[in-house]
Tab-separated table of C-alpha atoms in Angstrom:
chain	number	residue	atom	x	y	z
W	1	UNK	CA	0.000	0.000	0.000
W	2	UNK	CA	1.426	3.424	-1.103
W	3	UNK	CA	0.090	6.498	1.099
W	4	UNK	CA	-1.039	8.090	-1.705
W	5	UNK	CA	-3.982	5.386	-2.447
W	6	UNK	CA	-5.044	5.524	0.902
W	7	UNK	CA	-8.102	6.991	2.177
W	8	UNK	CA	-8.242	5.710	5.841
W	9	UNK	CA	-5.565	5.907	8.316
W	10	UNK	CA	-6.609	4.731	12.056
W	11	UNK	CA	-4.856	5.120	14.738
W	12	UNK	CA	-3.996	3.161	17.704
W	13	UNK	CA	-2.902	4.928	20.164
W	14	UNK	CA	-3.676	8.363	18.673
W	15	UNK	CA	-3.287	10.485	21.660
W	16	UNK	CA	0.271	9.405	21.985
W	17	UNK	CA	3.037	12.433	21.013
W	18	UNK	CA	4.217	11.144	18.240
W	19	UNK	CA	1.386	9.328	16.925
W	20	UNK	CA	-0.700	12.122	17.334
W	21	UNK	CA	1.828	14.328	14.714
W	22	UNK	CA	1.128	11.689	12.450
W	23	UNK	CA	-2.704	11.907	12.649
W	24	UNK	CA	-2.641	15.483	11.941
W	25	UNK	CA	-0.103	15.286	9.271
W	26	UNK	CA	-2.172	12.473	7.254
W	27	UNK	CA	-6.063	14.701	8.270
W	28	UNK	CA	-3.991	18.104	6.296
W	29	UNK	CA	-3.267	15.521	3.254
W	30	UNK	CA	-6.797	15.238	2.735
W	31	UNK	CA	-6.980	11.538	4.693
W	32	UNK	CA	-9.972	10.696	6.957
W	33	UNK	CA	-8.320	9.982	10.194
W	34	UNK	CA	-9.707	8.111	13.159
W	35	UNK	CA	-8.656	5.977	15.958
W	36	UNK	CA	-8.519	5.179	19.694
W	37	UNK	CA	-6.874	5.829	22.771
W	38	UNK	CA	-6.620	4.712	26.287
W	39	UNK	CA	-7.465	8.080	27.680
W	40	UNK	CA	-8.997	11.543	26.751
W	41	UNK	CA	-5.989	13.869	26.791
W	42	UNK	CA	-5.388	17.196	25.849
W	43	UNK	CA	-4.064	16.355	22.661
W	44	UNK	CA	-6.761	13.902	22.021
W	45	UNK	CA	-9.326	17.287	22.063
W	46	UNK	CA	-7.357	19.022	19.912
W	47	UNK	CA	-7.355	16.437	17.410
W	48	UNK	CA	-11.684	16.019	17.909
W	49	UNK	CA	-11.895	19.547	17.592
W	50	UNK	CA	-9.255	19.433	14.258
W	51	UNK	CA	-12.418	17.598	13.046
W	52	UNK	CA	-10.019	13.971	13.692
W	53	UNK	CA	-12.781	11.040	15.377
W	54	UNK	CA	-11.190	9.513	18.528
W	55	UNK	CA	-13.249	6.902	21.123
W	56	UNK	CA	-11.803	6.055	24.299
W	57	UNK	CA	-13.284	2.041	24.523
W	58	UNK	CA	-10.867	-1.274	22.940
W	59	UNK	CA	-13.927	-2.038	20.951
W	60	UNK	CA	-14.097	-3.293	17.496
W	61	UNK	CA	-18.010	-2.383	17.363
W	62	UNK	CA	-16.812	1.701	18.094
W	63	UNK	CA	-14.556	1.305	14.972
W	64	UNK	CA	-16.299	3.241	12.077
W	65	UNK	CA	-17.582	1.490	9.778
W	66	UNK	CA	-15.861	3.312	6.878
W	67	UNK	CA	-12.358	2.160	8.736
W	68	UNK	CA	-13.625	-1.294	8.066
W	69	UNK	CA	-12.198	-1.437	4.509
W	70	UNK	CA	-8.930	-2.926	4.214
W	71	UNK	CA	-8.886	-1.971	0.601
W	72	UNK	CA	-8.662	1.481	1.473
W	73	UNK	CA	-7.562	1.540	5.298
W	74	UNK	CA	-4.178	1.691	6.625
W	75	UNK	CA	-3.899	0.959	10.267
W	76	UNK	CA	-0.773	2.539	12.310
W	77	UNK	CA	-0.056	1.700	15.757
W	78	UNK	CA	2.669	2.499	18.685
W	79	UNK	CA	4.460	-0.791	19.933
W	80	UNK	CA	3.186	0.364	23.389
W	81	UNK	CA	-0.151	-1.202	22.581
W	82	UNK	CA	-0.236	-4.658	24.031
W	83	UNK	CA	-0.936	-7.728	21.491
W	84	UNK	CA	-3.684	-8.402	23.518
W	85	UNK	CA	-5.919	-5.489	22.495
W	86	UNK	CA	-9.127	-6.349	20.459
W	87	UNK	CA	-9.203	-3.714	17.783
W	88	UNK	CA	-5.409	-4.415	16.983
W	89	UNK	CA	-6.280	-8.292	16.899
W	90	UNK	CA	-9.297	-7.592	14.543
W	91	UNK	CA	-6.940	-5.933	12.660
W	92	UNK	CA	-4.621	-8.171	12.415
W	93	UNK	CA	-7.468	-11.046	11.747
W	94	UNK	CA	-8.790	-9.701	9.463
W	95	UNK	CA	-5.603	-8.945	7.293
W	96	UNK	CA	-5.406	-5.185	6.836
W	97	UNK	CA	-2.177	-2.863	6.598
W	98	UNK	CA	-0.851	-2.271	9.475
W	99	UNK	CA	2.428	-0.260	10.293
W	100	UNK	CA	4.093	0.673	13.228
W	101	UNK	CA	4.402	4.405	13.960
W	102	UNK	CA	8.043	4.327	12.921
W	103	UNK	CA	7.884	2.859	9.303
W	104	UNK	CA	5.516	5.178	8.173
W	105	UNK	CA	7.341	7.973	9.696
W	106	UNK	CA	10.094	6.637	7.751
W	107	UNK	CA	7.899	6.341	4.492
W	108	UNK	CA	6.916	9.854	4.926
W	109	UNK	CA	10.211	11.096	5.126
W	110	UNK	CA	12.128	8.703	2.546
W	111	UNK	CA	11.780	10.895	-0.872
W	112	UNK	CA	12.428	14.623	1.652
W	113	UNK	CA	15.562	15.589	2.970
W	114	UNK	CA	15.697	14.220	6.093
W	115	UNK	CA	17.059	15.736	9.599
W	116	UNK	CA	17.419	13.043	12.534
W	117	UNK	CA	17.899	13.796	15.815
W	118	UNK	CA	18.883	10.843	18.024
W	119	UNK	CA	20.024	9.917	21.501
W	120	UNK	CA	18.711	8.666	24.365
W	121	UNK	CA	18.127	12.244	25.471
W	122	UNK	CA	17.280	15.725	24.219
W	123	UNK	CA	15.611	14.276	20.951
W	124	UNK	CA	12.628	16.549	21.562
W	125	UNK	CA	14.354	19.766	22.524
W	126	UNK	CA	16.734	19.262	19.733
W	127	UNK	CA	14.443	19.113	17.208
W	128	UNK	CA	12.485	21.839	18.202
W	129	UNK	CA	15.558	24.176	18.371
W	130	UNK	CA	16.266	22.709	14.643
W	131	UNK	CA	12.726	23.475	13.264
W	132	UNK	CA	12.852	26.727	15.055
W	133	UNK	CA	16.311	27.722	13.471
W	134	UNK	CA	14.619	26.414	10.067
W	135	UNK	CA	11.733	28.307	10.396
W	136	UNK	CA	13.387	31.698	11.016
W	137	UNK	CA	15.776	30.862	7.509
W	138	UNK	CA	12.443	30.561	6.212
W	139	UNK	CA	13.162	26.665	4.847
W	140	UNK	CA	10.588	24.813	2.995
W	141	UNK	CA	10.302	22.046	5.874
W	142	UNK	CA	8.017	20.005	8.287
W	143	UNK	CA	8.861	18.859	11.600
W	144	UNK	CA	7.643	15.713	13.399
W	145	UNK	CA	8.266	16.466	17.243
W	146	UNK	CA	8.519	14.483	20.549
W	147	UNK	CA	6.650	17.629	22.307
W	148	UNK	CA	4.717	20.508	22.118
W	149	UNK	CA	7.132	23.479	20.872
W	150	UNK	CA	6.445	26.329	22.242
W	151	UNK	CA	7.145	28.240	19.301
W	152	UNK	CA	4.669	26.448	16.723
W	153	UNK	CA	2.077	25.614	20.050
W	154	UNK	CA	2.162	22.260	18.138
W	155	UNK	CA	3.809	18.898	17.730
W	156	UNK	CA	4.304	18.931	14.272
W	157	UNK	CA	4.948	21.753	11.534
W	158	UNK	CA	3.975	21.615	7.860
W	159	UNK	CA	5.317	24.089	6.251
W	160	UNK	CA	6.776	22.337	2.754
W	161	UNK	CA	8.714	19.227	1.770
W	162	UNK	CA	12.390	20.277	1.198
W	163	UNK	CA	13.327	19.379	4.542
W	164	UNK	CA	11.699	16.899	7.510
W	165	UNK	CA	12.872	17.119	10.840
W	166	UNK	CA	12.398	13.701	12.890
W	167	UNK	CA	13.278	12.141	15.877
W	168	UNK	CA	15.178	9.226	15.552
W	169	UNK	CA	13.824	7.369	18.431
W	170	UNK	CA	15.619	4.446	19.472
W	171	UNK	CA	13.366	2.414	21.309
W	172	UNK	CA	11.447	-0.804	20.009
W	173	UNK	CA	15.006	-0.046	17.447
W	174	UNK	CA	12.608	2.182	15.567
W	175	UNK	CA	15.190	4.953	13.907
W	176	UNK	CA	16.423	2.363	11.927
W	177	UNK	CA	13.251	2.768	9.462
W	178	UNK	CA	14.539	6.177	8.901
W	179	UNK	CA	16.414	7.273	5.996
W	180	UNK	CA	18.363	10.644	7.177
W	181	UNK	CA	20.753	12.763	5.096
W	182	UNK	CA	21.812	14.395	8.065
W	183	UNK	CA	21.837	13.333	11.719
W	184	UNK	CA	23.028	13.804	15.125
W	185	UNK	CA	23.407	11.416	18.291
W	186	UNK	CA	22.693	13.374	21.412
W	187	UNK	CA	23.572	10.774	24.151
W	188	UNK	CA	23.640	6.604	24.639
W	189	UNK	CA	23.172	6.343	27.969
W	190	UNK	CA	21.568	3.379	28.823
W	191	UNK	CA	18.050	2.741	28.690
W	192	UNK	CA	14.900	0.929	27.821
W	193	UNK	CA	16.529	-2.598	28.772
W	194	UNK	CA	13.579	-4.037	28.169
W	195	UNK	CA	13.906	-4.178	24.848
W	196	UNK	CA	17.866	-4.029	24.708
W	197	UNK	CA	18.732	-6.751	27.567
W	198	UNK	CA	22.043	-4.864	27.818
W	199	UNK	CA	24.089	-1.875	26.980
W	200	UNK	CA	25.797	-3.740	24.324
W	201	UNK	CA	22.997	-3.933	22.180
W	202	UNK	CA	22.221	-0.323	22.621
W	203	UNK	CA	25.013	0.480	21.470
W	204	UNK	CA	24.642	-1.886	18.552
W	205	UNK	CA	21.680	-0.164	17.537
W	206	UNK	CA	23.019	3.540	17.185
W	207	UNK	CA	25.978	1.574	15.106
W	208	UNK	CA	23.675	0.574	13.513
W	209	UNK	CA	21.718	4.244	12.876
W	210	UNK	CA	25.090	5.671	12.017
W	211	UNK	CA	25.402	3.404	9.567
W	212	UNK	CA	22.642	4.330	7.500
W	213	UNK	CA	24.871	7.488	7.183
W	214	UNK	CA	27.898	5.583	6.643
W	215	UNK	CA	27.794	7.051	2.326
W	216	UNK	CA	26.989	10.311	1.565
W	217	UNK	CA	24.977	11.467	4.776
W	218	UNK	CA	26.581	13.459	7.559
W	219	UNK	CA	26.651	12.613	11.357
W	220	UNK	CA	27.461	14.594	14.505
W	221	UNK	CA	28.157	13.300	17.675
W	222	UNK	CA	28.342	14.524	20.980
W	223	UNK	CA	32.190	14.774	22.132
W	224	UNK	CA	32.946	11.359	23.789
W	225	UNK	CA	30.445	9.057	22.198
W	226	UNK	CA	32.328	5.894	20.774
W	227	UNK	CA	31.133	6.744	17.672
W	228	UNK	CA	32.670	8.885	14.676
W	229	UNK	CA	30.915	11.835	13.531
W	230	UNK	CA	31.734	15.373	13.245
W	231	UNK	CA	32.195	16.184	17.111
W	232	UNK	CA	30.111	18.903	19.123
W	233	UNK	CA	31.004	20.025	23.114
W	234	UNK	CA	31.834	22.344	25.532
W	235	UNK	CA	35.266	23.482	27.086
W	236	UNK	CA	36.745	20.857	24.424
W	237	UNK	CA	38.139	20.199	20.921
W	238	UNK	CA	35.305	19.624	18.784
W	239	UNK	CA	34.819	20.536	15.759
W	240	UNK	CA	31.804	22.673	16.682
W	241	UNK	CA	32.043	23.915	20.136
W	242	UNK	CA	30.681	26.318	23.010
W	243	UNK	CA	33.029	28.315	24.402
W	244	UNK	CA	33.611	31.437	27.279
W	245	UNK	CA	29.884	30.586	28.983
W	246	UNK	CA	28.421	32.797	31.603
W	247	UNK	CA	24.741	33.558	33.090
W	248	UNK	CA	23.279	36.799	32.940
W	249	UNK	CA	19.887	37.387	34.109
W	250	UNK	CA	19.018	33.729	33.881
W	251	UNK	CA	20.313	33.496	30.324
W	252	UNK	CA	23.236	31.966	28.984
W	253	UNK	CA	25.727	34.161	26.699
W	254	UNK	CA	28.863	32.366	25.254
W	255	UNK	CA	30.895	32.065	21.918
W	256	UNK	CA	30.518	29.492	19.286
W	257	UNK	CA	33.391	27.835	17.390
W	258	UNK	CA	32.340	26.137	13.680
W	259	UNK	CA	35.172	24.446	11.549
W	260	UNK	CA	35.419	27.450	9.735
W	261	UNK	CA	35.058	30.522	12.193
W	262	UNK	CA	34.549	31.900	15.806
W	263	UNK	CA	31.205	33.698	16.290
W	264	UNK	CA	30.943	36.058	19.456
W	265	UNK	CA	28.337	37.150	21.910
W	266	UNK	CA	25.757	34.289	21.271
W	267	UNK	CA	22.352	34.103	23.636
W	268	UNK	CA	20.500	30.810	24.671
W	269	UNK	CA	17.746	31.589	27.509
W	270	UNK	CA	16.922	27.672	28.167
W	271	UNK	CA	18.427	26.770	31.432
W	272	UNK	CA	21.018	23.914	31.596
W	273	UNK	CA	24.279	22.823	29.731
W	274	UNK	CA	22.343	19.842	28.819
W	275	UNK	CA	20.289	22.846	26.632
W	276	UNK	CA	23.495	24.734	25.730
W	277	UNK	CA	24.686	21.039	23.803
W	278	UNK	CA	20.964	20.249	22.507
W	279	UNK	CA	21.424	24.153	20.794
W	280	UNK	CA	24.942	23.277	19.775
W	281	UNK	CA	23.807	20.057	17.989
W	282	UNK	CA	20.693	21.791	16.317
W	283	UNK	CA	22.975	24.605	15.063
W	284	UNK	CA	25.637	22.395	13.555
W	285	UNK	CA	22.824	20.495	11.335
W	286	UNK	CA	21.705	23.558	10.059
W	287	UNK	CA	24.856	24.450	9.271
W	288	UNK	CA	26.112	21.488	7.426
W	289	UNK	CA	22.692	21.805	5.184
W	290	UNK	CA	24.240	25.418	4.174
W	291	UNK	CA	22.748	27.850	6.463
W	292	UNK	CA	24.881	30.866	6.993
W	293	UNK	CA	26.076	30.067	10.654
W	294	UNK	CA	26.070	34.160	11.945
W	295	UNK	CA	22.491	34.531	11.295
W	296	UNK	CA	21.959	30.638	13.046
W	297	UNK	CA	23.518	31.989	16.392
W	298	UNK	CA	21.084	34.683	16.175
W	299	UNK	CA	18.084	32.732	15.771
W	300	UNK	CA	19.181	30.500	19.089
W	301	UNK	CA	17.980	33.681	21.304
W	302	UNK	CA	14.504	33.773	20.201
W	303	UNK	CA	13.544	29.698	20.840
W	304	UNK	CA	11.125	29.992	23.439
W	305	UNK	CA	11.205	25.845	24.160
W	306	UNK	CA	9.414	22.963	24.466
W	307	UNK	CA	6.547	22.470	26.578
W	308	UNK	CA	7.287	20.110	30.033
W	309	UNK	CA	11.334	20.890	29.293
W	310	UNK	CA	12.519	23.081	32.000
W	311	UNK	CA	9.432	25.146	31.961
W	312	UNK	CA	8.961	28.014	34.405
W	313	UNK	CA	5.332	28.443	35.647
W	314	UNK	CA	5.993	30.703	38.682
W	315	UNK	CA	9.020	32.446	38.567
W	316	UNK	CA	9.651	35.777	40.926
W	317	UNK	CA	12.950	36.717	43.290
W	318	UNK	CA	11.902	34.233	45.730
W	319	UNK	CA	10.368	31.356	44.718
W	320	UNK	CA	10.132	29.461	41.311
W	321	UNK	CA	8.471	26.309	39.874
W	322	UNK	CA	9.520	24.480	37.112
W	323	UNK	CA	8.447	21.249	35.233
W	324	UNK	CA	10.396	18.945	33.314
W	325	UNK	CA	10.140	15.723	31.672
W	326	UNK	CA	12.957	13.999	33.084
W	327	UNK	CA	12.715	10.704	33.446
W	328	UNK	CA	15.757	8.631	33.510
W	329	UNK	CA	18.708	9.412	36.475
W	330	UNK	CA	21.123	11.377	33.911
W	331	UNK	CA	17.833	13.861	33.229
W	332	UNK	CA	17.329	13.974	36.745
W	333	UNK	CA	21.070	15.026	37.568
W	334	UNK	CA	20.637	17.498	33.961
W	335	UNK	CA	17.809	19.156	35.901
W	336	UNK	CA	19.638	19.409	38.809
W	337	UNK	CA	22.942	20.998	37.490
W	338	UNK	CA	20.461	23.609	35.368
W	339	UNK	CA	18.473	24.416	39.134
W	340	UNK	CA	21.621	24.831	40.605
W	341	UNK	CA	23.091	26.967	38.549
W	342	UNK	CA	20.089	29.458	37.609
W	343	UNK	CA	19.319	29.262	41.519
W	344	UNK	CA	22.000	29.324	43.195
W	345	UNK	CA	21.841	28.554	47.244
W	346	UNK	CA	18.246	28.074	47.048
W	347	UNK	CA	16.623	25.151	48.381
W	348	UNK	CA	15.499	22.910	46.217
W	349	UNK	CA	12.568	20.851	46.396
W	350	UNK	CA	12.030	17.595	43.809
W	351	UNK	CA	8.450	16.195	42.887
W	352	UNK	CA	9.460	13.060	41.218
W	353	UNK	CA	6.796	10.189	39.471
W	354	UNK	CA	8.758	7.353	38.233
W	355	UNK	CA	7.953	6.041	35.016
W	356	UNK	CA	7.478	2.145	34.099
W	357	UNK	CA	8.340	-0.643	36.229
W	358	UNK	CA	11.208	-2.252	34.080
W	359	UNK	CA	12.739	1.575	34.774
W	360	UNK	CA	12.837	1.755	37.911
W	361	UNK	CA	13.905	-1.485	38.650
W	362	UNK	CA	17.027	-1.064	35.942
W	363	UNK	CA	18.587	2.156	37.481
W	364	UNK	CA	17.108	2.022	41.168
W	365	UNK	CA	20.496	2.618	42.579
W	366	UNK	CA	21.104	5.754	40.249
W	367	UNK	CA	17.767	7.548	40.569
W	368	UNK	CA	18.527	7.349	44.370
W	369	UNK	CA	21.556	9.033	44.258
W	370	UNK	CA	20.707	11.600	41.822
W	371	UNK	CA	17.433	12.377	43.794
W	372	UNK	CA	18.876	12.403	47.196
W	373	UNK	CA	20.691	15.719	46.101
W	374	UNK	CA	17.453	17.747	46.336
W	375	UNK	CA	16.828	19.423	49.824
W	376	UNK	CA	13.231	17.400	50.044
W	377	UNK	CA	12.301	14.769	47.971
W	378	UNK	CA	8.381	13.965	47.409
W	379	UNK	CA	7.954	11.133	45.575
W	380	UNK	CA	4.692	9.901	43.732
W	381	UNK	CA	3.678	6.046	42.911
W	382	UNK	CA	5.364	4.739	39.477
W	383	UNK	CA	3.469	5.536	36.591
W	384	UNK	CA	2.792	1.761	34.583
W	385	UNK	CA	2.533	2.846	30.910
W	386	UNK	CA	2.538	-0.515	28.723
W	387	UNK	CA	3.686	-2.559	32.429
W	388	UNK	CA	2.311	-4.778	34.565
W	389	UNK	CA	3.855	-4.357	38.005
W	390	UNK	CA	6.902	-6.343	38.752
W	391	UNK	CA	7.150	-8.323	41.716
W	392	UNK	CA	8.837	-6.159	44.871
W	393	UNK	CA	9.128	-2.769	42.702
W	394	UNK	CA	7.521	-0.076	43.780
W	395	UNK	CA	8.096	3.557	44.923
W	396	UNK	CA	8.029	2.984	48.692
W	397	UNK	CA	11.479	0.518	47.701
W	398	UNK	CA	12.966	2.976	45.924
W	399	UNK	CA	12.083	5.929	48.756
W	400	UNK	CA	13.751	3.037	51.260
W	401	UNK	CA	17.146	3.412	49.198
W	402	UNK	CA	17.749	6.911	49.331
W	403	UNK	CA	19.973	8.110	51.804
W	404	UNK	CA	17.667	11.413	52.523
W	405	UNK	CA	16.023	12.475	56.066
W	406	UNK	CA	13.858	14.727	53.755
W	407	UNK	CA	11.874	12.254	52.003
W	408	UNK	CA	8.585	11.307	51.619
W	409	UNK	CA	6.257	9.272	49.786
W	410	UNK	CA	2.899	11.134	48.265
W	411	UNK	CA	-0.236	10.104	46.740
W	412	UNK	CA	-1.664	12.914	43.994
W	413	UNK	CA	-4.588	13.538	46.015
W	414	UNK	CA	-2.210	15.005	49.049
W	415	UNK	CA	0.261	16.492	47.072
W	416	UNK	CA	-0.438	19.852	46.708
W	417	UNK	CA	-1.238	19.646	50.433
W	418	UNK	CA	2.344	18.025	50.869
W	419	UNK	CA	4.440	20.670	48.818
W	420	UNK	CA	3.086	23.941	50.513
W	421	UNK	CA	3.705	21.979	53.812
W	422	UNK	CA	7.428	22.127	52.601
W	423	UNK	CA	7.279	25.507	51.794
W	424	UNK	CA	9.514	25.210	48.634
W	425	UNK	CA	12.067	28.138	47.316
W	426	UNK	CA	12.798	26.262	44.447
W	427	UNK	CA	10.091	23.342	43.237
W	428	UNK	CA	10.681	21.212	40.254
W	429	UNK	CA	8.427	17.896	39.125
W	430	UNK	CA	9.576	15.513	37.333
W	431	UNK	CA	8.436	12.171	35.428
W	432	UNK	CA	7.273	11.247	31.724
W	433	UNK	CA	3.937	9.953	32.901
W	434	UNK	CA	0.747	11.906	33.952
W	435	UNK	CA	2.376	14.142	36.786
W	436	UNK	CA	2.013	17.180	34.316
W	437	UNK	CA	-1.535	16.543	34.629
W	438	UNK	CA	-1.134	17.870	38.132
W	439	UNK	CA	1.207	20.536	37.224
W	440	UNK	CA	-1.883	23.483	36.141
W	441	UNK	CA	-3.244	22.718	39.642
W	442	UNK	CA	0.123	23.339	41.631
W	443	UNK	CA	0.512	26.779	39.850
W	444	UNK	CA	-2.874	28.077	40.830
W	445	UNK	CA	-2.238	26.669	44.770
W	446	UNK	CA	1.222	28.428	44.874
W	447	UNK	CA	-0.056	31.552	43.230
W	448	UNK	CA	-2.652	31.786	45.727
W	449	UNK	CA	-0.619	30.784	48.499
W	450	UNK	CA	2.509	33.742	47.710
């Protein structure tokens, strides 16, 4: 099946971020676009009120009927969805086309020029800062994002076909579908060992991704990855690097060095080196496509971000909230170093949800340590996802193995109650699963409370 002799495309799993970009990329072709998901969501309104049908029940009957013919249907769904679920295994039964997210994000973006961000983290931020710095050159491009940019107030950007930014995501080995002219490798720390086993085969994989680049394609790397690429950093000798940094009023100004020159007096107002490197890496892909890299360094100062990355909600002399996505013990100690350093000598206080069983059980000993550097700790019952719960993992074990006399486990119901009992300076929460759900209702507590 070619997309361009479809007329169907359903969805399962449609409220998820990335499938989600694809049902609103296939509704603008023209396509009539339905599907289901476990939960409403704010992104599953959106896509109702986009004129996009979405029902909430595993239920073949609630499929409509005009999704019903394979001849015309192509099914796409997330590998989160479990075998087990009765639309997918009518599906399946009945012998339609079906993809998984991935291949027919790399279908999409075969016949484009295609820009891959990928790494084990800053994907999203990355490629927001990319399509951003695209954007402002004016490209012919469209963007396929991991999160909400606060710049487009969308997950995905359609603005032409010379260019598609992706995220080359690594898990279920999925940016292998992709067929990038350009690319970068953010990190490979390790992670989603469920589908991996070990580090090894992580490893293996992004070999494997940088191979696709191996001919005529171009790859940077992050300084210190065992993998060859044109290098980016900080403090070091890469071939593009960040140079001179300082803070000034919660910004970051610094210098960056290309191959080719030294440009002076750049501004980046995300928080965090972590941010300063995912800038770095977006810059240097734009400038390998030909982008004049002066004009580039400007752009960087007017990204606004991405939303759940480091974003303020309360922000005054004394106090400040933020929210991040962080999910994974080296996000955790990014978020830190960014608090830290923004903040300095406040104390800080962590709202943490874990996220998936397998997770938590992997890198127990490492979330631990990186949590236990937060003046109080309040920590929220791990959020499943695709998991059943694993036998002795849960979030009173991991509260047992921090070495913290500021700790506490929290149910959502009592945590607002909890946090103004701690009477934060500095509050971050943390965690890829529903927590931001909770995050509107902190903001209009503290703003009532200062």
């Amino acid at each position: 099946m070619k997309l361009d002799h479809i007329h169907n495309v359903y969805c399962v799993g449609i409220g998820g971020i990335g499938m989600s970009a694809l049902a609103r990329y296939f509704h603008s072709r023209g396509k009539v676009v339905a599907g289901y998901d476990k939960t409403p969501s704010d992104i599953t309104q959106t896509l109702c009120v986009s004129g996009i049908s979405v029902h909430y029940e595993d239920s073949v009957a609630d499929i409509p009927e005009n999704f019903k013919d394979k001849a015309t249907t192509l099914v796409i769904y997330t590998p989160a969805v479990p075998s087990t679920h009765q639309e997918l295994q009518y599906f399946k039964a009945q012998d339609f086309v079906l993809k998984k997210r991935a291949e027919v994000l790399g279908m999409i973006t075969k016949d484009s020029f295609c820009l891959a961000v990928a790494g084990t983290h800053g994907k999203t931020t990355t490629s927001c800062i990319l399509a951003h710095l695209l954007d402002c050159r004016k490209a012919a491009f469209s963007a396929f994002l991991g999160g909400v940019s606060e710049d487009f107030g969308s997950n995905v950007v359609l603005q032409g076909g010379q260019y598609t930014v992706v995220e080359a995501d690594e898990f279920d080995r999925s940016f292998l579908q992709l067929s990038p002219k350009v690319a970068c490798i953010t990190a490979m720390d390790a992670d989603h060992l469920d589908i991996y086993e070990t580090t090894g085969e992580l490893h293996a994989a992004f070999e494997d991704f940088a191979q696709k680049l191996s001919d005529q394609g171009t790859l940077l790397v992050r300084n210190g990855l065992p993998i060859a690429g044109i290098t980016y950093g900080i403090d070091d000798e890469s071939d593009y690097c960040i140079c001179h940094v300082a803070v000034q009023n919660g910004a970051y100004t610094f210098d960056i060095k290309t191959p080719e020159q030294c440009i002076e007096g750049v501004t980046f107002h995300k928080p965090g080196r972590h941010n300063l490197l995912n800038a770095l890496a977006a810059f240097a892909m734009a400038v390998e496509i030909g982008f004049a890299p002066s004009a580039l360094a400007r752009d960087l100062a007017s990204f606004k971000g991405v939303q759940r990355r480091f974003t303020y909600h309360l922000k005054s002399s004394a106090f400040a909230f933020v929210d991040d996505y962080a999910h994974h013990p080296v996000e955790i100690a990014a978020v830190y170093q960014a608090l830290t350093e923004m903040h300095p000598g406040k104390a800080l206080t962590a709202v943490f949800q874990p996220h998936l069983y397998s997770r938590t059980r992997d890198f127990a000993e490492d979330f631990a340590k990186e949590l236990s550097r937060f003046d109080q700790v309040l920590l929220l019952e791990i959020y499943p996802a695709r998991e059943e719960p694993l036998p002795g993992v849960s979030s009173s074990w991991l509260l047992e193995m921090m070495d913290h006399p500021q700790k506490k486990l929290v149910s959502k119901a009592n945590l607002i109650e909890e946090i103004t009992q701690c009477e934060p300076q500095i509050l971050v929460t943390m965690g890829a699963g529903d927590i931001g759900l909770e995050v509107p209702k902190i903001k209009t507590a503290l703003a009532h409370e200062s």
